[in-house]
Amino acid sequence: MNRERQVLARIERVRRRKPVVREELITLAHGAGGKATHTLIEAVFLEAFRNPLLEPLGDGALLAPAAERMAFTTDSFVVSPLFFPGGDIGDLAVNGTVNDLAMCGARPAHLSAGFILEEGFPVADLRRITASMAAAAEAAGVTIVTGDTKVVQRGKADGCYITTSGVGYVEQPVTLSAAGVRPGDAVIVSGSIGDHGAAVMLARDDYGIEASVASDTAPLHDIVAELLKALPEQVRTLRDATRGGVATVLNEVASASETAIVLREDAVPVRPEVTGICELLGLDPLYVACEGRFVAVVDGAHADQALDVLRGHPLGAGAAIIGSVAADPQGLVLLRTSFGGTRVVDVLVGDPLPRIC
Amino acid sequence: MNRERQVLARIERVRRRKPVVREELITLAHGAGGKATHTLIEAVFLEAFRNPLLEPLGDGALLAPAAERMAFTTDSFVVSPLFFPGGDIGDLAVNGTVNDLAMCGARPAHLSAGFILEEGFPVADLRRITASMAAAAEAAGVTIVTGDTKVVQRGKADGCYITTSGVGYVEQPVTLSAAGVRPGDAVIVSGSIGDHGAAVMLARDDYGIEASVASDTAPLHDIVAELLKALPEQVRTLRDATRGGVATVLNEVASASETAIVLREDAVPVRPEVTGICELLGLDPLYVACEGRFVAVVDGAHADQALDVLRGHPLGAGAAIIGSVAADPQGLVLLRTSFGGTRVVDVLVGDPLPRIC
């Protein structure tokens, strides 16, 4: 009995130790739900994301809804490489979901994070990613309140995939809908386009191009809140221009509203470095992803006011009116080129840039 | 101009066609956010999950919170193989998140679904999975209201990974917490354990064992609601016994409540086929995952009543009181074996069953 007590006391001492991940690489055991999973969760995830809602580490988090309307969204992130100039998969995963909530007119509040890790993934890289997620969450004023981790065998993933979901509260009396867009509205973009896509492409060794471009990944809830506060009834719809770029987003808007969107090529803000990279790779910047830019369609009579609000915010310094909404041809996006011609800007076909987010 | 009109009219006709996925295998273009992604979303996901909240296909879904307390949860699913006796990754992903919400005492309401697909994955398999998700969602009374799809290159995933997140509403005045467990409480399991893990293992060709075992994957919100209605103040905590099994869940409870949990081996319900498989593979059924069973710790004075409620529900026919809570040794789970001995049931170490869920 004395021996049994000693054994129990030893088990207890081991258990009460502050959890430390001693392995340098992720193993399948980290995904098994047992001791290694607990250690990983406590030493890495809880350490990075600590907050009262997450801390019970239950099957879910309990929230108190803070408004009568709530937005709910999800996004999986498989960007390659995981680290690139201006960001990494961690802040991308937080900002991406924060931005989806912002585009619904919601104040982002709580995020979940599901990790799919490849056996052999360096724990140091995971710590770097979670630190980046924690910093992005703090910057966006959200808490990561629940999560999950799975580990798959070597060769069954590519390091780390992250799925974030989010809930946010719609506190302003706005109705945002692409279907509400009408002729005479103005199309505004909050800054230069294509930076994220160009930065990720350059970070891949494949191309051997050198240029100074960084991802624009950023949380858009604050600039959106300012816009909606100033023009609660004049903003028709908001869309962040991620995969498929501005062209794809505007095609969706034109289609939903049965209007035509007419862009002026010389009004679309594109950084010269991004133009250069796109020319080298045969891409049109209108299709290249941004992760910190959005398109706002607003009542044409208030376009200048909207522009002033956006430009007054650090994330909207490069905002520009890039076009307007017409009645015909319904459902199409047209571009008036700098040479005076007009071409149809169709939805993206194929995948010029796999795994950009 | 006439020619331009004809071109526009043709584009328009193509666009208005009912979307059809013509490819038999998933391509990178299905994840690019453009035309192929839209077609996949409309022809496969929207077709399977159609509901008014999903239909706008916006950046997120707008919900009206239905109670003052809300549960929020997420789980990634990487089960291998994707199809197994009794279920597939689709109903597993829906039931898993439904059950996490149920364990919080919430009525599951809305789910999100994030897909990470491997290039070359058969579209027919994806349809089978989404049909299974739709059926599981309908059975559980939840709607899938928002989602996301990414495609990674061949060899960077294993067919299909799914991350579901969920929101649910806590409508009953319950307080569930592992920390609230106290000496004298009873430990109940809602049915035989280990069926899911055993079924998935057998579905892998590796073992060459033949036996008739099916996954127990099932939505637990209804049986949980009946239990909480009958005993709102006597149920201390609820945990679904997934990865790591009953042993791991009970270790978490013992640790959080600083109590001891004493199990009676002969009271733990295990189907003979599952016992047989576990013996062949050198596994302890206490560590094998269930996907439609949960552990309830209830006030000892109401244990029989709880058992009656559970057994009165189709998903609780095999419910059993498997042990009780004691004051010492704090934080440990002990098993009184059929031979009269006692052994410590520690947290799972290593991963005997990778990718069980």
Tab-separated table of C-alpha atoms in Angstrom, chain B residues 36-303:
chain	number	residue	atom	x	y	z
B	36	ALA	CA	-15.071	26.261	-61.232
B	37	THR	CA	-15.380	27.079	-57.509
B	38	HIS	CA	-18.763	28.694	-58.090
B	39	THR	CA	-19.971	25.717	-60.064
B	40	LEU	CA	-18.792	23.300	-57.388
B	41	ILE	CA	-20.458	25.342	-54.643
B	42	GLU	CA	-23.742	25.646	-56.480
B	43	ALA	CA	-23.945	22.188	-58.021
B	44	VAL	CA	-22.630	20.191	-55.071
B	45	PHE	CA	-22.675	22.087	-51.774
B	46	LEU	CA	-25.723	24.320	-52.241
B	47	GLU	CA	-27.607	21.461	-53.866
B	48	ALA	CA	-26.958	19.250	-50.827
B	49	PHE	CA	-27.288	21.820	-48.028
B	50	ARG	CA	-29.823	24.320	-49.447
B	51	ASN	CA	-31.452	26.585	-46.822
B	52	PRO	CA	-32.343	30.290	-46.661
B	53	LEU	CA	-29.341	31.253	-44.517
B	54	LEU	CA	-26.820	29.566	-46.818
B	55	GLU	CA	-28.406	30.624	-50.101
B	56	PRO	CA	-27.043	34.196	-50.307
B	57	LEU	CA	-23.535	32.582	-50.388
B	58	GLY	CA	-22.063	35.675	-48.763
B	59	ASP	CA	-18.861	35.973	-46.771
B	60	GLY	CA	-20.799	34.694	-43.769
B	61	ALA	CA	-24.321	33.908	-42.616
B	62	LEU	CA	-26.483	36.241	-40.563
B	63	LEU	CA	-28.145	34.629	-37.550
B	64	ALA	CA	-30.542	35.814	-34.893
B	65	PRO	CA	-29.260	34.556	-31.526
B	66	ALA	CA	-32.074	32.539	-29.940
B	67	ALA	CA	-31.021	32.495	-26.294
B	68	GLU	CA	-28.953	34.421	-23.794
B	69	ARG	CA	-26.222	31.820	-23.788
B	70	MET	CA	-24.662	30.377	-26.867
B	71	ALA	CA	-22.135	27.597	-27.421
B	72	PHE	CA	-19.472	27.790	-30.152
B	73	THR	CA	-17.283	24.864	-31.139
B	74	THR	CA	-15.070	23.478	-33.920
B	75	ASP	CA	-13.627	20.121	-34.980
B	76	SER	CA	-11.480	19.034	-37.913
B	77	PHE	CA	-12.038	15.588	-39.385
B	78	VAL	CA	-9.263	13.592	-41.076
B	79	VAL	CA	-10.634	10.061	-40.631
B	80	SER	CA	-9.121	7.340	-42.801
B	81	PRO	CA	-10.744	5.653	-44.640
B	82	LEU	CA	-13.358	8.237	-45.573
B	83	PHE	CA	-16.107	5.607	-45.735
B	84	PHE	CA	-16.498	2.908	-43.070
B	85	PRO	CA	-19.260	0.634	-41.771
B	86	GLY	CA	-21.903	2.776	-40.086
B	87	GLY	CA	-20.865	6.126	-41.542
B	88	ASP	CA	-18.398	8.324	-43.371
B	89	ILE	CA	-16.422	11.531	-42.824
B	90	GLY	CA	-19.565	13.517	-43.712
B	91	ASP	CA	-21.969	12.375	-41.008
B	92	LEU	CA	-19.040	12.114	-38.614
B	93	ALA	CA	-18.221	15.804	-39.197
B	94	VAL	CA	-21.829	16.866	-38.636
B	95	ASN	CA	-22.492	14.614	-35.643
B	96	GLY	CA	-19.137	15.435	-34.059
B	97	THR	CA	-19.891	19.143	-33.922
B	98	VAL	CA	-23.553	18.577	-33.010
B	99	ASN	CA	-22.323	16.460	-30.103
B	100	ASP	CA	-19.774	19.004	-28.914
B	101	LEU	CA	-22.617	21.548	-28.743
B	102	ALA	CA	-24.848	19.031	-26.958
B	103	MET	CA	-22.094	18.430	-24.374
B	104	CYS	CA	-22.214	22.172	-23.610
B	105	GLY	CA	-25.931	21.780	-22.856
B	106	ALA	CA	-26.811	23.617	-26.079
B	107	ARG	CA	-29.397	22.932	-28.756
B	108	PRO	CA	-27.313	22.731	-31.947
B	109	ALA	CA	-28.557	25.265	-34.480
B	110	HIS	CA	-26.121	26.201	-37.262
B	111	LEU	CA	-22.993	24.646	-38.718
B	112	SER	CA	-20.227	25.829	-41.012
B	113	ALA	CA	-18.231	23.449	-43.181
B	114	GLY	CA	-14.691	24.019	-44.492
B	115	PHE	CA	-13.428	21.517	-47.061
B	116	ILE	CA	-9.782	20.867	-47.904
B	117	LEU	CA	-9.795	18.679	-50.999
B	118	GLU	CA	-6.909	16.930	-52.699
B	119	GLU	CA	-6.520	17.492	-56.427
B	120	GLY	CA	-7.838	14.358	-58.127
B	121	PHE	CA	-10.467	13.574	-55.480
B	122	PRO	CA	-13.514	11.984	-57.170
B	123	VAL	CA	-16.448	14.379	-57.414
B	124	ALA	CA	-18.740	11.356	-56.921
B	125	ASP	CA	-17.166	10.759	-53.488
B	126	LEU	CA	-17.642	14.411	-52.621
B	127	ARG	CA	-21.332	14.136	-53.545
B	128	ARG	CA	-21.666	11.034	-51.398
B	129	ILE	CA	-20.069	12.871	-48.480
B	130	THR	CA	-22.216	15.995	-48.866
B	131	ALA	CA	-25.367	13.845	-49.140
B	132	SER	CA	-24.372	12.160	-45.909
B	133	MET	CA	-23.726	15.546	-44.265
B	134	ALA	CA	-27.112	16.819	-45.433
B	135	ALA	CA	-28.880	13.763	-44.039
B	136	ALA	CA	-27.026	14.055	-40.718
B	137	ALA	CA	-27.817	17.771	-40.513
B	138	GLU	CA	-31.485	17.128	-41.132
B	139	ALA	CA	-31.554	14.352	-38.548
B	140	ALA	CA	-29.950	16.660	-35.996
B	141	GLY	CA	-32.179	19.625	-36.838
B	142	VAL	CA	-29.282	21.880	-37.836
B	143	THR	CA	-28.574	23.859	-40.996
B	144	ILE	CA	-25.203	24.272	-42.690
B	145	VAL	CA	-25.209	28.020	-43.241
B	146	THR	CA	-21.727	28.932	-44.458
B	147	GLY	CA	-18.654	27.218	-45.813
B	148	ASP	CA	-15.382	27.315	-47.658
B	149	THR	CA	-13.489	25.099	-50.103
B	150	LYS	CA	-9.770	24.856	-50.746
B	151	VAL	CA	-8.000	22.479	-53.102
B	152	VAL	CA	-4.372	21.422	-52.597
B	153	GLN	CA	-2.101	19.607	-55.024
B	154	ARG	CA	-1.981	15.836	-55.270
B	155	GLY	CA	-0.018	14.404	-52.340
B	156	LYS	CA	-0.688	17.412	-50.073
B	157	ALA	CA	-3.800	15.966	-48.395
B	158	ASP	CA	-5.576	12.604	-48.297
B	159	GLY	CA	-8.708	13.002	-50.379
B	160	CYS	CA	-10.904	15.144	-48.171
B	161	TYR	CA	-10.582	16.851	-44.812
B	162	ILE	CA	-13.573	18.635	-43.287
B	163	THR	CA	-13.690	21.193	-40.498
B	164	THR	CA	-17.127	21.868	-39.052
B	165	SER	CA	-17.868	24.615	-36.572
B	166	GLY	CA	-21.168	25.090	-34.836
B	167	VAL	CA	-23.267	27.464	-32.823
B	168	GLY	CA	-26.015	26.316	-30.489
B	169	TYR	CA	-28.240	27.876	-27.879
B	170	VAL	CA	-28.318	26.993	-24.193
B	171	GLU	CA	-32.030	27.152	-23.460
B	172	GLN	CA	-32.140	25.200	-20.220
B	173	PRO	CA	-30.937	26.689	-16.929
B	174	VAL	CA	-28.058	24.266	-16.549
B	175	THR	CA	-24.486	24.763	-15.419
B	176	LEU	CA	-22.242	21.999	-16.704
B	177	SER	CA	-18.655	21.902	-15.540
B	178	ALA	CA	-16.151	19.161	-14.922
B	179	ALA	CA	-14.954	21.189	-11.940
B	180	GLY	CA	-18.412	20.738	-10.339
B	181	VAL	CA	-18.013	16.965	-10.026
B	182	ARG	CA	-17.867	15.841	-6.371
B	183	PRO	CA	-17.430	12.682	-4.309
B	184	GLY	CA	-20.572	10.554	-4.267
B	185	ASP	CA	-21.488	11.360	-7.890
B	186	ALA	CA	-22.176	8.513	-10.299
B	187	VAL	CA	-20.441	7.977	-13.652
B	188	ILE	CA	-22.751	6.835	-16.443
B	189	VAL	CA	-21.978	5.932	-20.038
B	190	SER	CA	-24.794	6.133	-22.590
B	191	GLY	CA	-23.985	2.859	-24.367
B	192	SER	CA	-21.353	0.321	-25.354
B	193	ILE	CA	-17.926	1.829	-25.945
B	194	GLY	CA	-15.306	1.572	-28.674
B	195	ASP	CA	-17.606	0.748	-31.611
B	196	HIS	CA	-16.474	3.669	-33.769
B	197	GLY	CA	-12.761	3.081	-33.311
B	198	ALA	CA	-13.109	-0.643	-33.904
B	199	ALA	CA	-15.191	-0.113	-37.068
B	200	VAL	CA	-12.694	2.363	-38.552
B	201	MET	CA	-9.773	0.081	-37.772
B	202	LEU	CA	-11.470	-2.848	-39.455
B	203	ALA	CA	-12.248	-0.709	-42.497
B	204	ARG	CA	-8.506	-0.303	-43.013
B	205	ASP	CA	-7.145	-3.098	-45.110
B	206	ASP	CA	-4.065	-3.377	-42.912
B	207	TYR	CA	-5.510	-5.769	-40.387
B	208	GLY	CA	-7.379	-8.410	-42.353
B	209	ILE	CA	-9.775	-9.019	-39.466
B	210	GLU	CA	-13.403	-9.736	-40.279
B	211	ALA	CA	-16.093	-8.848	-37.775
B	212	SER	CA	-19.441	-7.178	-37.791
B	213	VAL	CA	-18.904	-3.823	-36.093
B	214	ALA	CA	-20.351	-0.500	-37.223
B	215	SER	CA	-19.519	3.011	-36.098
B	216	ASP	CA	-21.854	4.389	-33.434
B	217	THR	CA	-21.793	7.886	-35.005
B	218	ALA	CA	-25.039	9.599	-33.984
B	219	PRO	CA	-26.330	13.014	-32.894
B	220	LEU	CA	-26.603	13.156	-29.112
B	221	HIS	CA	-28.433	16.463	-28.639
B	222	ASP	CA	-31.848	14.854	-28.231
B	223	ILE	CA	-30.948	12.284	-25.583
B	224	VAL	CA	-28.933	14.962	-23.768
B	225	ALA	CA	-31.892	17.350	-23.844
B	226	GLU	CA	-34.089	14.680	-22.243
B	227	LEU	CA	-31.537	14.048	-19.534
B	228	LEU	CA	-31.119	17.752	-18.773
B	229	LYS	CA	-34.884	18.282	-18.760
B	230	ALA	CA	-35.332	15.503	-16.194
B	231	LEU	CA	-32.354	16.440	-14.026
B	232	PRO	CA	-31.386	20.067	-14.725
B	233	GLU	CA	-29.525	20.495	-11.444
B	234	GLN	CA	-28.206	16.987	-10.917
B	235	VAL	CA	-26.113	16.567	-14.061
B	236	ARG	CA	-22.608	17.828	-13.290
B	237	THR	CA	-20.868	17.403	-16.605
B	238	LEU	CA	-21.261	15.729	-20.000
B	239	ARG	CA	-18.454	14.593	-22.293
B	240	ASP	CA	-18.590	12.696	-25.556
B	241	ALA	CA	-15.975	9.976	-25.508
B	242	THR	CA	-14.242	10.514	-28.856
B	243	ARG	CA	-10.436	10.457	-29.367
B	244	GLY	CA	-8.766	8.952	-26.325
B	245	GLY	CA	-12.005	7.238	-25.321
B	246	VAL	CA	-13.773	7.054	-21.970
B	247	ALA	CA	-10.466	6.758	-20.103
B	248	THR	CA	-9.158	10.087	-21.367
B	249	VAL	CA	-12.421	11.930	-20.777
B	250	LEU	CA	-12.625	10.661	-17.200
B	251	ASN	CA	-9.023	11.628	-16.524
B	252	GLU	CA	-9.870	15.161	-17.612
B	253	VAL	CA	-12.879	15.186	-15.297
B	254	ALA	CA	-10.918	13.781	-12.339
B	255	SER	CA	-8.186	16.319	-12.901
B	256	ALA	CA	-10.536	19.313	-13.248
B	257	SER	CA	-12.605	18.353	-10.190
B	258	GLU	CA	-9.681	17.134	-8.038
B	259	THR	CA	-11.549	13.943	-7.273
B	260	ALA	CA	-10.922	10.260	-7.945
B	261	ILE	CA	-13.048	8.295	-10.353
B	262	VAL	CA	-13.417	4.620	-9.573
B	263	LEU	CA	-14.679	2.395	-12.389
B	264	ARG	CA	-15.939	-1.181	-12.122
B	265	GLU	CA	-14.521	-3.124	-15.052
B	266	ASP	CA	-17.443	-5.555	-15.206
B	267	ALA	CA	-19.928	-2.661	-15.438
B	268	VAL	CA	-18.357	-1.089	-18.550
B	269	PRO	CA	-20.456	-2.071	-21.591
B	270	VAL	CA	-18.295	-3.353	-24.458
B	271	ARG	CA	-19.692	-5.411	-27.329
B	272	PRO	CA	-18.032	-8.850	-27.583
B	273	GLU	CA	-16.914	-8.093	-31.171
B	274	VAL	CA	-15.188	-4.919	-29.950
B	275	THR	CA	-13.544	-6.784	-27.069
B	276	GLY	CA	-12.320	-9.358	-29.583
B	277	ILE	CA	-10.875	-6.785	-31.965
B	278	CYS	CA	-9.208	-4.909	-29.105
B	279	GLU	CA	-7.616	-8.110	-27.844
B	280	LEU	CA	-6.276	-8.926	-31.309
B	281	LEU	CA	-4.800	-5.434	-31.677
B	282	GLY	CA	-3.582	-5.122	-28.102
B	283	LEU	CA	-5.868	-2.189	-27.279
B	284	ASP	CA	-7.881	-1.349	-24.178
B	285	PRO	CA	-11.509	-0.500	-25.130
B	286	LEU	CA	-11.455	2.271	-22.512
B	287	TYR	CA	-9.172	4.227	-24.873
B	288	VAL	CA	-11.032	3.499	-28.123
B	289	ALA	CA	-13.124	6.303	-29.611
B	290	CYS	CA	-16.908	6.422	-29.681
B	291	GLU	CA	-18.791	8.943	-31.835
B	292	GLY	CA	-22.297	8.458	-30.482
B	293	ARG	CA	-21.719	7.824	-26.779
B	294	PHE	CA	-21.206	10.173	-23.910
B	295	VAL	CA	-20.229	10.088	-20.282
B	296	ALA	CA	-22.509	11.825	-17.792
B	297	VAL	CA	-21.477	12.493	-14.209
B	298	VAL	CA	-24.613	12.935	-12.114
B	299	ASP	CA	-25.537	13.355	-8.464
B	300	GLY	CA	-25.287	9.829	-6.999
B	301	ALA	CA	-28.744	10.093	-5.434
B	302	HIS	CA	-30.278	10.505	-8.899
B	303	ALA	CA	-28.156	7.975	-10.783
